[in-house]
mmCIF file of C-alpha atoms and ligand atoms in Angstrom:
data_model
loop_
_atom_site.group_PDB
_atom_site.id
_atom_site.type_symbol
_atom_site.label_atom_id
_atom_site.label_comp_id
_atom_site.label_asym_id
_atom_site.label_seq_id
_atom_site.Cartn_x
_atom_site.Cartn_y
_atom_site.Cartn_z
ATOM 1 C CA MET F 1 9.006 41.674 -20.678
ATOM 2 C CA THR F 2 12.603 42.802 -20.558
ATOM 3 C CA GLU F 3 14.991 41.367 -18.021
ATOM 4 C CA LYS F 4 15.064 44.668 -16.189
ATOM 5 C CA HIS F 5 11.282 44.613 -15.951
ATOM 6 C CA ASP F 6 11.338 41.047 -14.715
ATOM 7 C CA GLN F 7 13.716 42.039 -11.967
ATOM 8 C CA GLU F 8 11.631 45.054 -11.013
ATOM 9 C CA THR F 9 8.487 42.961 -10.907
ATOM 10 C CA GLU F 10 10.204 40.335 -8.785
ATOM 11 C CA THR F 11 11.414 42.916 -6.313
ATOM 12 C CA ARG F 12 7.965 44.470 -6.081
ATOM 13 C CA LEU F 13 6.295 41.105 -5.548
ATOM 14 C CA ASP F 14 8.860 40.185 -2.910
ATOM 15 C CA THR F 15 7.977 43.357 -1.023
ATOM 16 C CA VAL F 16 4.205 42.889 -1.302
ATOM 17 C CA PHE F 17 4.269 39.259 -0.212
ATOM 18 C CA ALA F 18 6.916 39.673 2.484
ATOM 19 C CA ALA F 19 4.445 42.093 4.078
ATOM 20 C CA THR F 20 1.480 39.719 3.836
ATOM 21 C CA ARG F 21 3.531 36.840 5.243
ATOM 22 C CA GLU F 22 4.026 38.893 8.403
ATOM 23 C CA MET F 23 0.261 38.986 8.799
ATOM 24 C CA PHE F 24 0.031 35.233 9.494
ATOM 25 C CA GLU F 25 0.887 33.147 12.522
ATOM 26 C CA LEU F 26 2.648 30.098 11.130
ATOM 27 C CA PRO F 27 4.317 27.534 13.393
ATOM 28 C CA GLU F 28 8.112 27.619 13.321
ATOM 29 C CA GLY F 29 9.707 25.112 10.953
ATOM 30 C CA VAL F 30 6.570 24.358 8.944
ATOM 31 C CA ILE F 31 6.153 24.802 5.205
ATOM 32 C CA TYR F 32 2.415 25.048 4.799
ATOM 33 C CA LEU F 33 1.200 23.775 1.440
ATOM 34 C CA ASP F 34 -2.389 23.079 2.477
ATOM 35 C CA GLY F 35 -3.932 26.541 2.563
ATOM 36 C CA ASN F 36 -6.194 25.314 -0.219
ATOM 37 C CA SER F 37 -7.880 23.099 2.401
ATOM 38 C CA LEU F 38 -7.567 25.287 5.483
ATOM 39 C CA GLY F 39 -5.906 28.685 5.375
ATOM 40 C CA PRO F 40 -3.550 29.529 8.289
ATOM 41 C CA LEU F 41 -4.358 31.959 11.099
ATOM 42 C CA PRO F 42 -4.129 35.686 10.291
ATOM 43 C CA VAL F 43 -3.115 37.864 13.233
ATOM 44 C CA THR F 44 -6.159 40.065 12.591
ATOM 45 C CA ALA F 45 -8.493 37.079 12.911
ATOM 46 C CA ARG F 46 -7.059 36.078 16.289
ATOM 47 C CA ARG F 47 -7.383 39.630 17.630
ATOM 48 C CA ARG F 48 -10.868 40.059 16.267
ATOM 49 C CA VAL F 49 -12.259 36.809 17.660
ATOM 50 C CA PHE F 50 -10.892 37.538 21.132
ATOM 51 C CA ASP F 51 -12.265 41.066 20.919
ATOM 52 C CA GLU F 52 -15.685 39.759 19.878
ATOM 53 C CA ILE F 53 -15.671 37.399 22.845
ATOM 54 C CA ASP F 54 -14.429 39.831 25.481
ATOM 55 C CA ALA F 55 -15.473 43.327 24.432
ATOM 56 C CA GLN F 56 -18.580 42.549 22.410
ATOM 57 C CA TRP F 57 -20.285 39.349 23.556
ATOM 58 C CA GLY F 58 -18.866 39.512 27.067
ATOM 59 C CA ALA F 59 -19.444 43.203 27.729
ATOM 60 C CA ARG F 60 -22.322 44.164 25.484
ATOM 61 C CA LEU F 61 -24.364 40.976 25.548
ATOM 62 C CA ILE F 62 -27.325 41.132 23.182
ATOM 63 C CA LYS F 63 -26.660 44.784 22.392
ATOM 64 C CA GLY F 64 -23.846 43.462 20.177
ATOM 65 C CA TRP F 65 -26.311 42.726 17.371
ATOM 66 C CA ASN F 66 -26.782 46.460 16.864
ATOM 67 C CA GLU F 67 -23.811 48.107 18.551
ATOM 68 C CA SER F 68 -21.138 45.739 17.234
ATOM 69 C CA GLY F 69 -22.649 45.406 13.780
ATOM 70 C CA TRP F 70 -23.213 41.648 14.087
ATOM 71 C CA ILE F 71 -26.443 41.776 12.115
ATOM 72 C CA ASP F 72 -24.694 43.304 9.095
ATOM 73 C CA LEU F 73 -21.737 40.897 9.034
ATOM 74 C CA PRO F 74 -23.048 38.711 6.176
ATOM 75 C CA GLN F 75 -23.214 41.755 3.868
ATOM 76 C CA ALA F 76 -20.047 43.432 5.188
ATOM 77 C CA THR F 77 -18.067 40.212 4.772
ATOM 78 C CA GLY F 78 -19.664 39.596 1.380
ATOM 79 C CA ALA F 79 -18.533 43.044 0.217
ATOM 80 C CA ARG F 80 -14.903 42.175 1.019
ATOM 81 C CA ILE F 81 -15.165 38.877 -0.840
ATOM 82 C CA ALA F 82 -16.839 40.605 -3.801
ATOM 83 C CA ALA F 83 -13.697 42.669 -4.339
ATOM 84 C CA LEU F 84 -11.691 39.458 -4.790
ATOM 85 C CA VAL F 85 -14.016 37.785 -7.290
ATOM 86 C CA GLY F 86 -14.833 40.632 -9.657
ATOM 87 C CA ALA F 87 -18.304 41.322 -8.288
ATOM 88 C CA PRO F 88 -20.175 44.472 -7.218
ATOM 89 C CA LYS F 89 -20.085 44.787 -3.449
ATOM 90 C CA ASP F 90 -23.795 44.219 -2.869
ATOM 91 C CA SER F 91 -23.874 41.039 -4.969
ATOM 92 C CA VAL F 92 -22.176 38.713 -2.458
ATOM 93 C CA VAL F 93 -23.176 37.566 1.023
ATOM 94 C CA ALA F 94 -21.248 35.389 3.457
ATOM 95 C CA CYS F 95 -23.422 32.678 4.971
ATOM 96 C CA ASP F 96 -23.908 28.972 5.667
ATOM 97 C CA SER F 97 -21.644 26.359 4.053
ATOM 98 C CA THR F 98 -20.751 25.945 0.395
ATOM 99 C CA SER F 99 -22.934 22.833 0.292
ATOM 100 C CA VAL F 100 -25.995 24.650 1.658
ATOM 101 C CA ASN F 101 -25.406 27.665 -0.587
ATOM 102 C CA LEU F 102 -25.235 25.376 -3.564
ATOM 103 C CA PHE F 103 -28.611 23.920 -2.622
ATOM 104 C CA LYS F 104 -30.034 27.442 -2.476
ATOM 105 C CA VAL F 105 -28.705 28.558 -5.848
ATOM 106 C CA LEU F 106 -29.465 25.304 -7.652
ATOM 107 C CA SER F 107 -33.061 25.341 -6.488
ATOM 108 C CA ALA F 108 -33.341 28.959 -7.660
ATOM 109 C CA ALA F 109 -31.800 28.140 -11.055
ATOM 110 C CA LEU F 110 -34.144 25.185 -11.605
ATOM 111 C CA GLN F 111 -37.159 27.348 -10.740
ATOM 112 C CA MET F 112 -36.020 29.933 -13.282
ATOM 113 C CA ARG F 113 -35.772 27.277 -16.005
ATOM 114 C CA ALA F 114 -38.845 25.286 -15.008
ATOM 115 C CA ASP F 115 -39.355 23.984 -18.557
ATOM 116 C CA ARG F 116 -35.945 22.275 -18.638
ATOM 117 C CA ARG F 117 -34.882 19.032 -16.975
ATOM 118 C CA VAL F 118 -31.105 18.681 -17.176
ATOM 119 C CA LEU F 119 -28.524 19.864 -14.684
ATOM 120 C CA LEU F 120 -25.124 19.513 -16.357
ATOM 121 C CA SER F 121 -21.920 18.886 -14.400
ATOM 122 C CA ASP F 122 -18.609 17.097 -14.820
ATOM 123 C CA SER F 123 -16.799 14.137 -13.311
ATOM 124 C CA GLY F 124 -14.118 16.422 -11.869
ATOM 125 C CA ASN F 125 -16.617 18.176 -9.637
ATOM 126 C CA PHE F 126 -16.297 17.947 -5.868
ATOM 127 C CA PRO F 127 -18.484 15.183 -4.421
ATOM 128 C CA THR F 128 -20.580 17.445 -2.184
ATOM 129 C CA ASP F 129 -21.659 19.429 -5.249
ATOM 130 C CA LEU F 130 -22.877 16.260 -6.946
ATOM 131 C CA TYR F 131 -24.491 14.948 -3.739
ATOM 132 C CA ILE F 132 -26.386 18.200 -3.170
ATOM 133 C CA ALA F 133 -27.619 18.104 -6.763
ATOM 134 C CA GLN F 134 -28.690 14.469 -6.370
ATOM 135 C CA GLY F 135 -30.559 15.262 -3.156
ATOM 136 C CA LEU F 136 -32.331 18.252 -4.665
ATOM 137 C CA LEU F 137 -33.261 16.562 -7.952
ATOM 138 C CA GLY F 138 -34.558 13.563 -5.991
ATOM 139 C CA ARG F 139 -37.111 15.825 -4.266
ATOM 140 C CA LEU F 140 -38.426 17.295 -7.521
ATOM 141 C CA ASP F 141 -40.900 15.081 -9.337
ATOM 142 C CA GLY F 142 -40.506 16.522 -12.807
ATOM 143 C CA GLY F 143 -38.096 13.895 -14.145
ATOM 144 C CA HIS F 144 -34.927 15.916 -13.687
ATOM 145 C CA GLU F 145 -31.582 14.449 -14.584
ATOM 146 C CA LEU F 146 -28.078 15.167 -13.321
ATOM 147 C CA LYS F 147 -25.897 14.702 -16.373
ATOM 148 C CA ILE F 148 -22.215 14.161 -15.575
ATOM 149 C CA VAL F 149 -19.704 14.291 -18.424
ATOM 150 C CA GLU F 150 -15.913 14.405 -18.624
ATOM 151 C CA PRO F 151 -14.521 17.917 -17.983
ATOM 152 C CA ASP F 152 -13.441 18.416 -21.589
ATOM 153 C CA ALA F 153 -16.818 17.253 -22.893
ATOM 154 C CA VAL F 154 -18.835 19.922 -21.036
ATOM 155 C CA ALA F 155 -18.855 22.476 -23.853
ATOM 156 C CA ASP F 156 -20.327 20.012 -26.330
ATOM 157 C CA ALA F 157 -22.921 18.722 -23.871
ATOM 158 C CA ILE F 158 -24.585 22.125 -23.460
ATOM 159 C CA ASP F 159 -27.887 22.125 -25.336
ATOM 160 C CA GLU F 160 -31.420 23.468 -25.002
ATOM 161 C CA ASN F 161 -32.396 20.739 -22.516
ATOM 162 C CA VAL F 162 -29.938 22.099 -19.980
ATOM 163 C CA ALA F 163 -31.499 24.235 -17.256
ATOM 164 C CA ALA F 164 -28.185 25.009 -15.610
ATOM 165 C CA LEU F 165 -24.517 24.277 -15.786
ATOM 166 C CA MET F 166 -23.020 23.437 -12.380
ATOM 167 C CA LEU F 167 -19.231 23.435 -12.386
ATOM 168 C CA THR F 168 -16.275 23.970 -10.109
ATOM 169 C CA GLU F 169 -13.793 26.258 -11.823
ATOM 170 C CA VAL F 170 -10.641 24.640 -10.391
ATOM 171 C CA ASP F 171 -10.603 20.844 -10.026
ATOM 172 C CA TYR F 172 -9.968 19.980 -6.377
ATOM 173 C CA ARG F 173 -7.739 17.059 -7.314
ATOM 174 C CA THR F 174 -5.657 18.136 -10.294
ATOM 175 C CA GLY F 175 -6.067 21.910 -10.283
ATOM 176 C CA ARG F 176 -7.374 21.856 -13.866
ATOM 177 C CA LEU F 177 -8.977 25.211 -14.665
ATOM 178 C CA HIS F 178 -12.200 25.559 -16.643
ATOM 179 C CA ASP F 179 -12.706 28.557 -18.946
ATOM 180 C CA MET F 180 -15.455 30.169 -16.916
ATOM 181 C CA ALA F 181 -16.228 33.007 -19.324
ATOM 182 C CA ASP F 182 -16.413 30.738 -22.357
ATOM 183 C CA LEU F 183 -18.583 28.053 -20.746
ATOM 184 C CA THR F 184 -20.879 30.673 -19.229
ATOM 185 C CA GLU F 185 -21.347 32.248 -22.631
ATOM 186 C CA ARG F 186 -22.094 28.871 -24.205
ATOM 187 C CA ALA F 187 -24.638 28.144 -21.485
ATOM 188 C CA HIS F 188 -26.335 31.473 -22.080
ATOM 189 C CA ASP F 189 -26.364 30.936 -25.848
ATOM 190 C CA ALA F 190 -28.296 27.719 -25.206
ATOM 191 C CA GLY F 191 -30.675 29.490 -22.819
ATOM 192 C CA ALA F 192 -29.179 27.839 -19.724
ATOM 193 C CA LEU F 193 -27.958 29.402 -16.473
ATOM 194 C CA ALA F 194 -24.406 29.146 -15.156
ATOM 195 C CA VAL F 195 -23.647 28.141 -11.561
ATOM 196 C CA TRP F 196 -19.982 28.168 -10.530
ATOM 197 C CA ASP F 197 -18.266 26.838 -7.424
ATOM 198 C CA LEU F 198 -15.206 28.960 -6.600
ATOM 199 C CA ALA F 199 -13.939 26.889 -3.653
ATOM 200 C CA HIS F 200 -10.433 26.641 -5.148
ATOM 201 C CA SER F 201 -10.595 29.941 -7.077
ATOM 202 C CA ALA F 202 -11.523 32.705 -4.638
ATOM 203 C CA GLY F 203 -8.252 34.085 -3.296
ATOM 204 C CA ALA F 204 -6.275 31.773 -5.587
ATOM 205 C CA LEU F 205 -6.509 33.539 -8.942
ATOM 206 C CA PRO F 206 -8.318 36.453 -10.603
ATOM 207 C CA VAL F 207 -12.052 35.762 -10.963
ATOM 208 C CA ARG F 208 -14.310 38.073 -12.960
ATOM 209 C CA LEU F 209 -17.844 37.055 -12.090
ATOM 210 C CA GLU F 210 -19.626 40.142 -13.350
ATOM 211 C CA GLU F 211 -17.598 40.423 -16.551
ATOM 212 C CA ALA F 212 -18.176 36.739 -17.347
ATOM 213 C CA GLY F 213 -21.919 37.152 -16.812
ATOM 214 C CA VAL F 214 -22.046 34.304 -14.282
ATOM 215 C CA ASP F 215 -25.559 33.891 -12.835
ATOM 216 C CA PHE F 216 -24.803 32.200 -9.519
ATOM 217 C CA ALA F 217 -21.614 31.404 -7.640
ATOM 218 C CA VAL F 218 -20.686 29.884 -4.305
ATOM 219 C CA GLY F 219 -17.349 29.381 -2.566
ATOM 220 C CA CYS F 220 -15.471 28.623 0.627
ATOM 221 C CA GLY F 221 -14.385 30.974 3.399
ATOM 222 C CA TYR F 222 -11.869 28.645 5.041
ATOM 223 C CA LYS F 223 -9.588 27.806 2.099
ATOM 224 C CA TYR F 224 -7.689 30.612 0.340
ATOM 225 C CA LEU F 225 -9.713 33.233 2.236
ATOM 226 C CA ASN F 226 -8.235 32.045 5.571
ATOM 227 C CA GLY F 227 -11.434 32.493 7.588
ATOM 228 C CA GLY F 228 -10.741 29.591 9.977
ATOM 229 C CA PRO F 229 -11.990 26.014 10.302
ATOM 230 C CA GLY F 230 -15.619 25.833 9.204
ATOM 231 C CA ALA F 231 -15.751 29.564 8.359
ATOM 232 C CA PRO F 232 -18.934 30.656 6.578
ATOM 233 C CA ALA F 233 -19.058 30.278 2.807
ATOM 234 C CA PHE F 234 -20.262 32.856 0.290
ATOM 235 C CA LEU F 235 -22.929 33.215 -2.342
ATOM 236 C CA TYR F 236 -23.057 35.480 -5.409
ATOM 237 C CA LEU F 237 -26.060 36.509 -7.506
ATOM 238 C CA ARG F 238 -25.752 38.309 -10.827
ATOM 239 C CA PRO F 239 -26.961 41.897 -10.263
ATOM 240 C CA GLY F 240 -30.668 42.111 -11.017
ATOM 241 C CA LEU F 241 -31.286 38.372 -10.597
ATOM 242 C CA ALA F 242 -32.510 38.427 -7.004
ATOM 243 C CA ALA F 243 -35.948 39.766 -7.880
ATOM 244 C CA GLN F 244 -36.708 36.571 -9.827
ATOM 245 C CA ILE F 245 -35.915 34.254 -6.918
ATOM 246 C CA ARG F 246 -38.388 32.833 -4.395
ATOM 247 C CA PRO F 247 -36.002 31.179 -1.947
ATOM 248 C CA VAL F 248 -36.732 27.571 -1.023
ATOM 249 C CA LEU F 249 -34.858 27.965 2.257
ATOM 250 C CA SER F 250 -37.017 30.914 3.230
ATOM 251 C CA GLY F 251 -35.719 31.758 6.678
ATOM 252 C CA TRP F 252 -36.349 34.829 8.764
ATOM 253 C CA MET F 253 -32.941 36.383 8.065
ATOM 254 C CA GLY F 254 -33.960 36.511 4.409
ATOM 255 C CA HIS F 255 -37.288 38.143 5.213
ATOM 256 C CA GLU F 256 -38.005 41.714 4.217
ATOM 257 C CA ALA F 257 -38.590 42.621 7.874
ATOM 258 C CA PRO F 258 -37.352 39.894 10.239
ATOM 259 C CA PHE F 259 -38.337 41.810 13.342
ATOM 260 C CA ALA F 260 -41.895 42.452 12.162
ATOM 261 C CA PHE F 261 -42.442 38.739 12.961
ATOM 262 C CA ASP F 262 -45.087 38.407 10.245
ATOM 263 C CA THR F 263 -46.795 35.078 9.694
ATOM 264 C CA ASP F 264 -45.989 35.056 6.001
ATOM 265 C CA TYR F 265 -42.647 35.095 4.256
ATOM 266 C CA ARG F 266 -41.798 38.092 2.103
ATOM 267 C CA PRO F 267 -38.306 38.028 0.591
ATOM 268 C CA ALA F 268 -35.862 40.805 1.391
ATOM 269 C CA PRO F 269 -34.936 42.980 -1.572
ATOM 270 C CA GLY F 270 -31.708 41.982 -3.313
ATOM 271 C CA ILE F 271 -29.333 39.277 -2.232
ATOM 272 C CA GLY F 272 -30.458 39.533 1.408
ATOM 273 C CA ARG F 273 -33.191 37.017 0.551
ATOM 274 C CA MET F 274 -30.551 34.300 0.210
ATOM 275 C CA LEU F 275 -29.822 34.468 3.946
ATOM 276 C CA VAL F 276 -31.572 31.897 6.107
ATOM 277 C CA GLY F 277 -30.875 31.928 9.852
ATOM 278 C CA THR F 278 -28.834 33.721 12.486
ATOM 279 C CA PRO F 279 -25.213 34.210 11.378
ATOM 280 C CA PRO F 280 -22.448 32.436 13.386
ATOM 281 C CA VAL F 281 -20.933 35.674 14.665
ATOM 282 C CA LEU F 282 -17.569 34.436 15.957
ATOM 283 C CA ALA F 283 -16.809 32.474 12.802
ATOM 284 C CA MET F 284 -18.060 35.306 10.597
ATOM 285 C CA ALA F 285 -16.000 37.898 12.479
ATOM 286 C CA SER F 286 -12.925 35.737 11.999
ATOM 287 C CA LEU F 287 -13.524 35.605 8.236
ATOM 288 C CA HIS F 288 -14.329 39.316 8.060
ATOM 289 C CA ALA F 289 -11.055 40.173 9.822
ATOM 290 C CA ALA F 290 -9.031 37.626 7.824
ATOM 291 C CA LEU F 291 -10.050 39.405 4.624
ATOM 292 C CA GLU F 292 -8.135 42.524 5.714
ATOM 293 C CA VAL F 293 -4.962 40.731 4.641
ATOM 294 C CA TRP F 294 -6.006 41.354 1.013
ATOM 295 C CA ASP F 295 -5.917 45.157 1.298
ATOM 296 C CA GLY F 296 -3.271 46.293 -1.158
ATOM 297 C CA VAL F 297 -2.838 42.902 -2.841
ATOM 298 C CA GLY F 298 -3.622 42.861 -6.574
ATOM 299 C CA MET F 299 -5.027 39.605 -7.905
ATOM 300 C CA SER F 300 -2.834 39.800 -11.007
ATOM 301 C CA ASP F 301 0.273 40.051 -8.795
ATOM 302 C CA LEU F 302 -1.017 37.116 -6.795
ATOM 303 C CA ARG F 303 -1.418 35.088 -9.970
ATOM 304 C CA VAL F 304 2.098 35.887 -11.186
ATOM 305 C CA ARG F 305 3.568 34.780 -7.873
ATOM 306 C CA SER F 306 1.330 31.711 -7.622
ATOM 307 C CA ILE F 307 2.483 30.515 -11.061
ATOM 308 C CA GLU F 308 6.078 31.179 -10.144
ATOM 309 C CA LEU F 309 5.713 29.071 -6.970
ATOM 310 C CA SER F 310 3.961 26.129 -8.593
ATOM 311 C CA GLN F 311 6.244 26.088 -11.654
ATOM 312 C CA ARG F 312 9.284 26.142 -9.434
ATOM 313 C CA PHE F 313 7.929 23.297 -7.312
ATOM 314 C CA ILE F 314 7.080 21.145 -10.341
ATOM 315 C CA ALA F 315 10.528 21.685 -11.853
ATOM 316 C CA GLU F 316 12.291 20.828 -8.581
ATOM 317 C CA VAL F 317 10.148 17.753 -7.926
ATOM 318 C CA GLU F 318 10.548 16.396 -11.441
ATOM 319 C CA LYS F 319 14.303 16.858 -11.200
ATOM 320 C CA ARG F 320 14.573 15.183 -7.796
ATOM 321 C CA CYS F 321 11.736 12.654 -7.673
ATOM 322 C CA PRO F 322 11.407 10.802 -11.002
ATOM 323 C CA GLU F 323 9.024 8.261 -9.431
ATOM 324 C CA LEU F 324 6.300 10.904 -9.046
ATOM 325 C CA VAL F 325 3.929 11.583 -11.952
ATOM 326 C CA LEU F 326 2.481 15.055 -12.433
ATOM 327 C CA ALA F 327 -1.338 14.843 -12.340
ATOM 328 C CA SER F 328 -1.920 18.574 -12.931
ATOM 329 C CA PRO F 329 -1.905 20.376 -16.260
ATOM 330 C CA ARG F 330 1.651 21.310 -17.180
ATOM 331 C CA ASP F 331 0.549 24.647 -18.605
ATOM 332 C CA PRO F 332 0.228 26.984 -15.582
ATOM 333 C CA HIS F 333 -2.548 28.926 -17.319
ATOM 334 C CA ALA F 334 -4.601 25.736 -17.422
ATOM 335 C CA ARG F 335 -4.522 25.186 -13.661
ATOM 336 C CA GLY F 336 -5.334 26.952 -10.405
ATOM 337 C CA SER F 337 -2.992 27.414 -7.447
ATOM 338 C CA HIS F 338 -2.400 23.797 -6.397
ATOM 339 C CA VAL F 339 -0.524 20.923 -8.006
ATOM 340 C CA SER F 340 -0.797 17.171 -7.573
ATOM 341 C CA PHE F 341 1.473 14.232 -8.159
ATOM 342 C CA ARG F 342 0.552 10.562 -8.354
ATOM 343 C CA PHE F 343 2.340 7.935 -6.318
ATOM 344 C CA PRO F 344 0.935 4.526 -5.309
ATOM 345 C CA GLN F 345 1.898 4.989 -1.637
ATOM 346 C CA GLY F 346 0.833 8.643 -1.688
ATOM 347 C CA TYR F 347 -0.932 8.496 1.658
ATOM 348 C CA ALA F 348 2.126 7.225 3.555
ATOM 349 C CA VAL F 349 4.412 9.660 1.745
ATOM 350 C CA MET F 350 2.210 12.580 2.771
ATOM 351 C CA GLN F 351 2.129 11.445 6.402
ATOM 352 C CA ALA F 352 5.927 11.200 6.390
ATOM 353 C CA LEU F 353 6.220 14.635 4.779
ATOM 354 C CA ILE F 354 3.928 16.141 7.404
ATOM 355 C CA SER F 355 6.051 14.620 10.149
ATOM 356 C CA HIS F 356 9.017 16.423 8.575
ATOM 357 C CA GLY F 357 7.267 19.790 8.537
ATOM 358 C CA VAL F 358 5.919 19.918 4.971
ATOM 359 C CA ILE F 359 2.148 19.984 5.216
ATOM 360 C CA GLY F 360 0.162 19.118 2.105
ATOM 361 C CA ASP F 361 -2.665 16.621 1.802
ATOM 362 C CA PHE F 362 -3.687 13.390 0.146
ATOM 363 C CA ARG F 363 -6.626 12.804 -2.168
ATOM 364 C CA ALA F 364 -7.719 9.250 -2.970
ATOM 365 C CA PRO F 365 -6.668 7.122 -4.663
ATOM 366 C CA ASP F 366 -3.038 8.194 -5.058
ATOM 367 C CA LEU F 367 -2.672 11.985 -5.167
ATOM 368 C CA LEU F 368 -0.190 14.068 -3.218
ATOM 369 C CA ARG F 369 -1.636 17.587 -3.303
ATOM 370 C CA PHE F 370 0.259 20.812 -2.650
ATOM 371 C CA GLY F 371 -1.310 24.284 -2.495
ATOM 372 C CA PHE F 372 0.698 27.438 -3.214
ATOM 373 C CA ALA F 373 -0.670 30.536 -1.528
ATOM 374 C CA PRO F 374 1.583 33.547 -2.250
ATOM 375 C CA LEU F 375 0.327 35.428 0.813
ATOM 376 C CA TYR F 376 2.612 33.378 3.052
ATOM 377 C CA LEU F 377 4.849 31.256 0.791
ATOM 378 C CA CYS F 378 7.966 32.288 -1.100
ATOM 379 C CA PRO F 379 10.004 30.573 -3.832
ATOM 380 C CA SER F 380 12.541 29.203 -1.350
ATOM 381 C CA ASP F 381 9.711 27.370 0.455
ATOM 382 C CA ALA F 382 8.854 25.591 -2.800
ATOM 383 C CA VAL F 383 12.468 24.484 -3.231
ATOM 384 C CA ARG F 384 12.859 23.396 0.397
ATOM 385 C CA ALA F 385 9.609 21.372 0.225
ATOM 386 C CA ALA F 386 10.886 19.578 -2.888
ATOM 387 C CA GLU F 387 14.165 18.765 -1.119
ATOM 388 C CA ILE F 388 12.313 17.222 1.817
ATOM 389 C CA LEU F 389 10.076 15.278 -0.574
ATOM 390 C CA GLU F 390 13.189 13.993 -2.335
ATOM 391 C CA ALA F 391 14.711 12.770 0.936
ATOM 392 C CA THR F 392 11.405 11.162 1.963
ATOM 393 C CA LEU F 393 11.349 9.089 -1.220
ATOM 394 C CA ARG F 394 15.071 8.415 -1.535
ATOM 395 C CA ASP F 395 15.425 7.141 2.037
ATOM 396 C CA ARG F 396 11.940 5.513 2.052
ATOM 397 C CA LEU F 397 11.094 7.525 5.171
ATOM 398 C CA TRP F 398 7.429 6.874 4.412
ATOM 399 C CA ASP F 399 7.767 3.091 4.665
ATOM 400 C CA ARG F 400 6.684 2.737 8.282
ATOM 401 C CA PRO F 401 3.488 1.318 9.735
ATOM 402 C CA GLU F 402 2.489 4.535 11.514
ATOM 403 C CA PHE F 403 2.377 6.422 8.197
ATOM 404 C CA ARG F 404 -0.122 3.924 6.767
ATOM 405 C CA GLN F 405 -2.654 4.446 9.575
ATOM 406 C CA LYS F 406 -5.548 6.194 7.837
ATOM 407 C CA MET F 407 -7.065 9.019 9.829
ATOM 408 C CA LYS F 408 -10.634 10.322 9.519
ATOM 409 C CA VAL F 409 -9.602 13.476 7.673
ATOM 410 C CA THR F 410 -6.979 13.083 4.957
HETATM 411 C C1 LIG V 1 -14.008 22.415 -0.237
HETATM 412 C C2 LIG V 1 -15.119 22.341 -1.221
HETATM 413 C C3 LIG V 1 -16.454 22.343 -0.802
HETATM 414 C C4 LIG V 1 -16.754 22.292 0.677
HETATM 415 O O1 LIG V 1 -18.076 22.456 0.963
HETATM 416 P P1 LIG V 1 -18.537 22.633 2.483
HETATM 417 O O2 LIG V 1 -19.986 22.712 2.405
HETATM 418 O O3 LIG V 1 -17.863 23.865 3.005
HETATM 419 O O4 LIG V 1 -18.044 21.451 3.254
HETATM 420 C C5 LIG V 1 -17.441 22.392 -1.766
HETATM 421 N N1 LIG V 1 -17.141 22.390 -3.083
HETATM 422 C C6 LIG V 1 -15.863 22.357 -3.515
HETATM 423 C C7 LIG V 1 -15.558 22.374 -4.979
HETATM 424 C C8 LIG V 1 -14.822 22.305 -2.604
HETATM 425 O O5 LIG V 1 -13.557 22.240 -3.016
#
């Protein structure tokens, strides 16, 4: 790119993201670098939830299921998420939690590869993913094995014993990014299925589920999608796959005709069969409304700005805080939208930072983690956060008993 182009791009990105920043309610004086754990409140979500309470639930009562479109929210919300993860709009539903959705897709994948015994994952995966796999495999009596290898050893561990690959694209600690298309292709070449967790990818970087041929994916609604605390998660099925699945969690919302009240389960056509019970309408409406923020935002623009923010932050921190060690890949194309630094007293440092208005989080044993969401952060925020981090370390502001008090949620 020429310098003129660079400048034009910068100006355009500034305009796009200045507009999205206006769509959030952020407390005064806070630099929010934890949207990778819980996205902030979009104005549209606040309005929508109050409207659902007053005008829909309050005024319409049970008529809301039909008149307010509550019954279709899992599909309508899924369609909005599909646009962000490179999927056809009827291939995603919003429902349940990421953990529960993972149970649903893993059980489907293992049924589809009933002659194989290995579920392959890596040591960088998020604990709930591994726990769900352990719980599921423990209930099957066919001698299944959860094989966990180092992240860079996954490609070589794929063989014809593997029923499915179960990976998280972006490592929740370091931000390391797997090559989803390449690993999916390798899995398919070996006759295995590919299951991806997009918890730290959806809304953080371009994802091309359909193009990569991914079979199953799950992800979070409350992180980069800003759906609110405990917002429903999502679930993706490769187009055409649904017909092969007999859901293990065969609830009435996944039935072909829930209001026929038949004795026997018959799966709904398409991805609808992956639904289980009654959707949490208020939480789902919040997520559905929060997704409006993405109208007019291109994922490639988002990626350019995200890299700019994280590169700037790393450069400023390394210049100002030599005692911190970068735990994330240095190459921005090898990581997602968050960065982590190691420091032995990381927990206390993060508590001190939070008390000074820079909100990130801590991941055991020693990681300071900072998320960079372009929708509401600009380059000057990255610089200001690094300045406050510098002062926190230089003046040992963290070295106080109250900052060592561990809370339930870190
Ligand atoms: C945040 C996260 C989850 C969370 O799962 P819940 O069921 O919503 O609690 C799952 N997997 C990964 C990789 C995550 O980062």
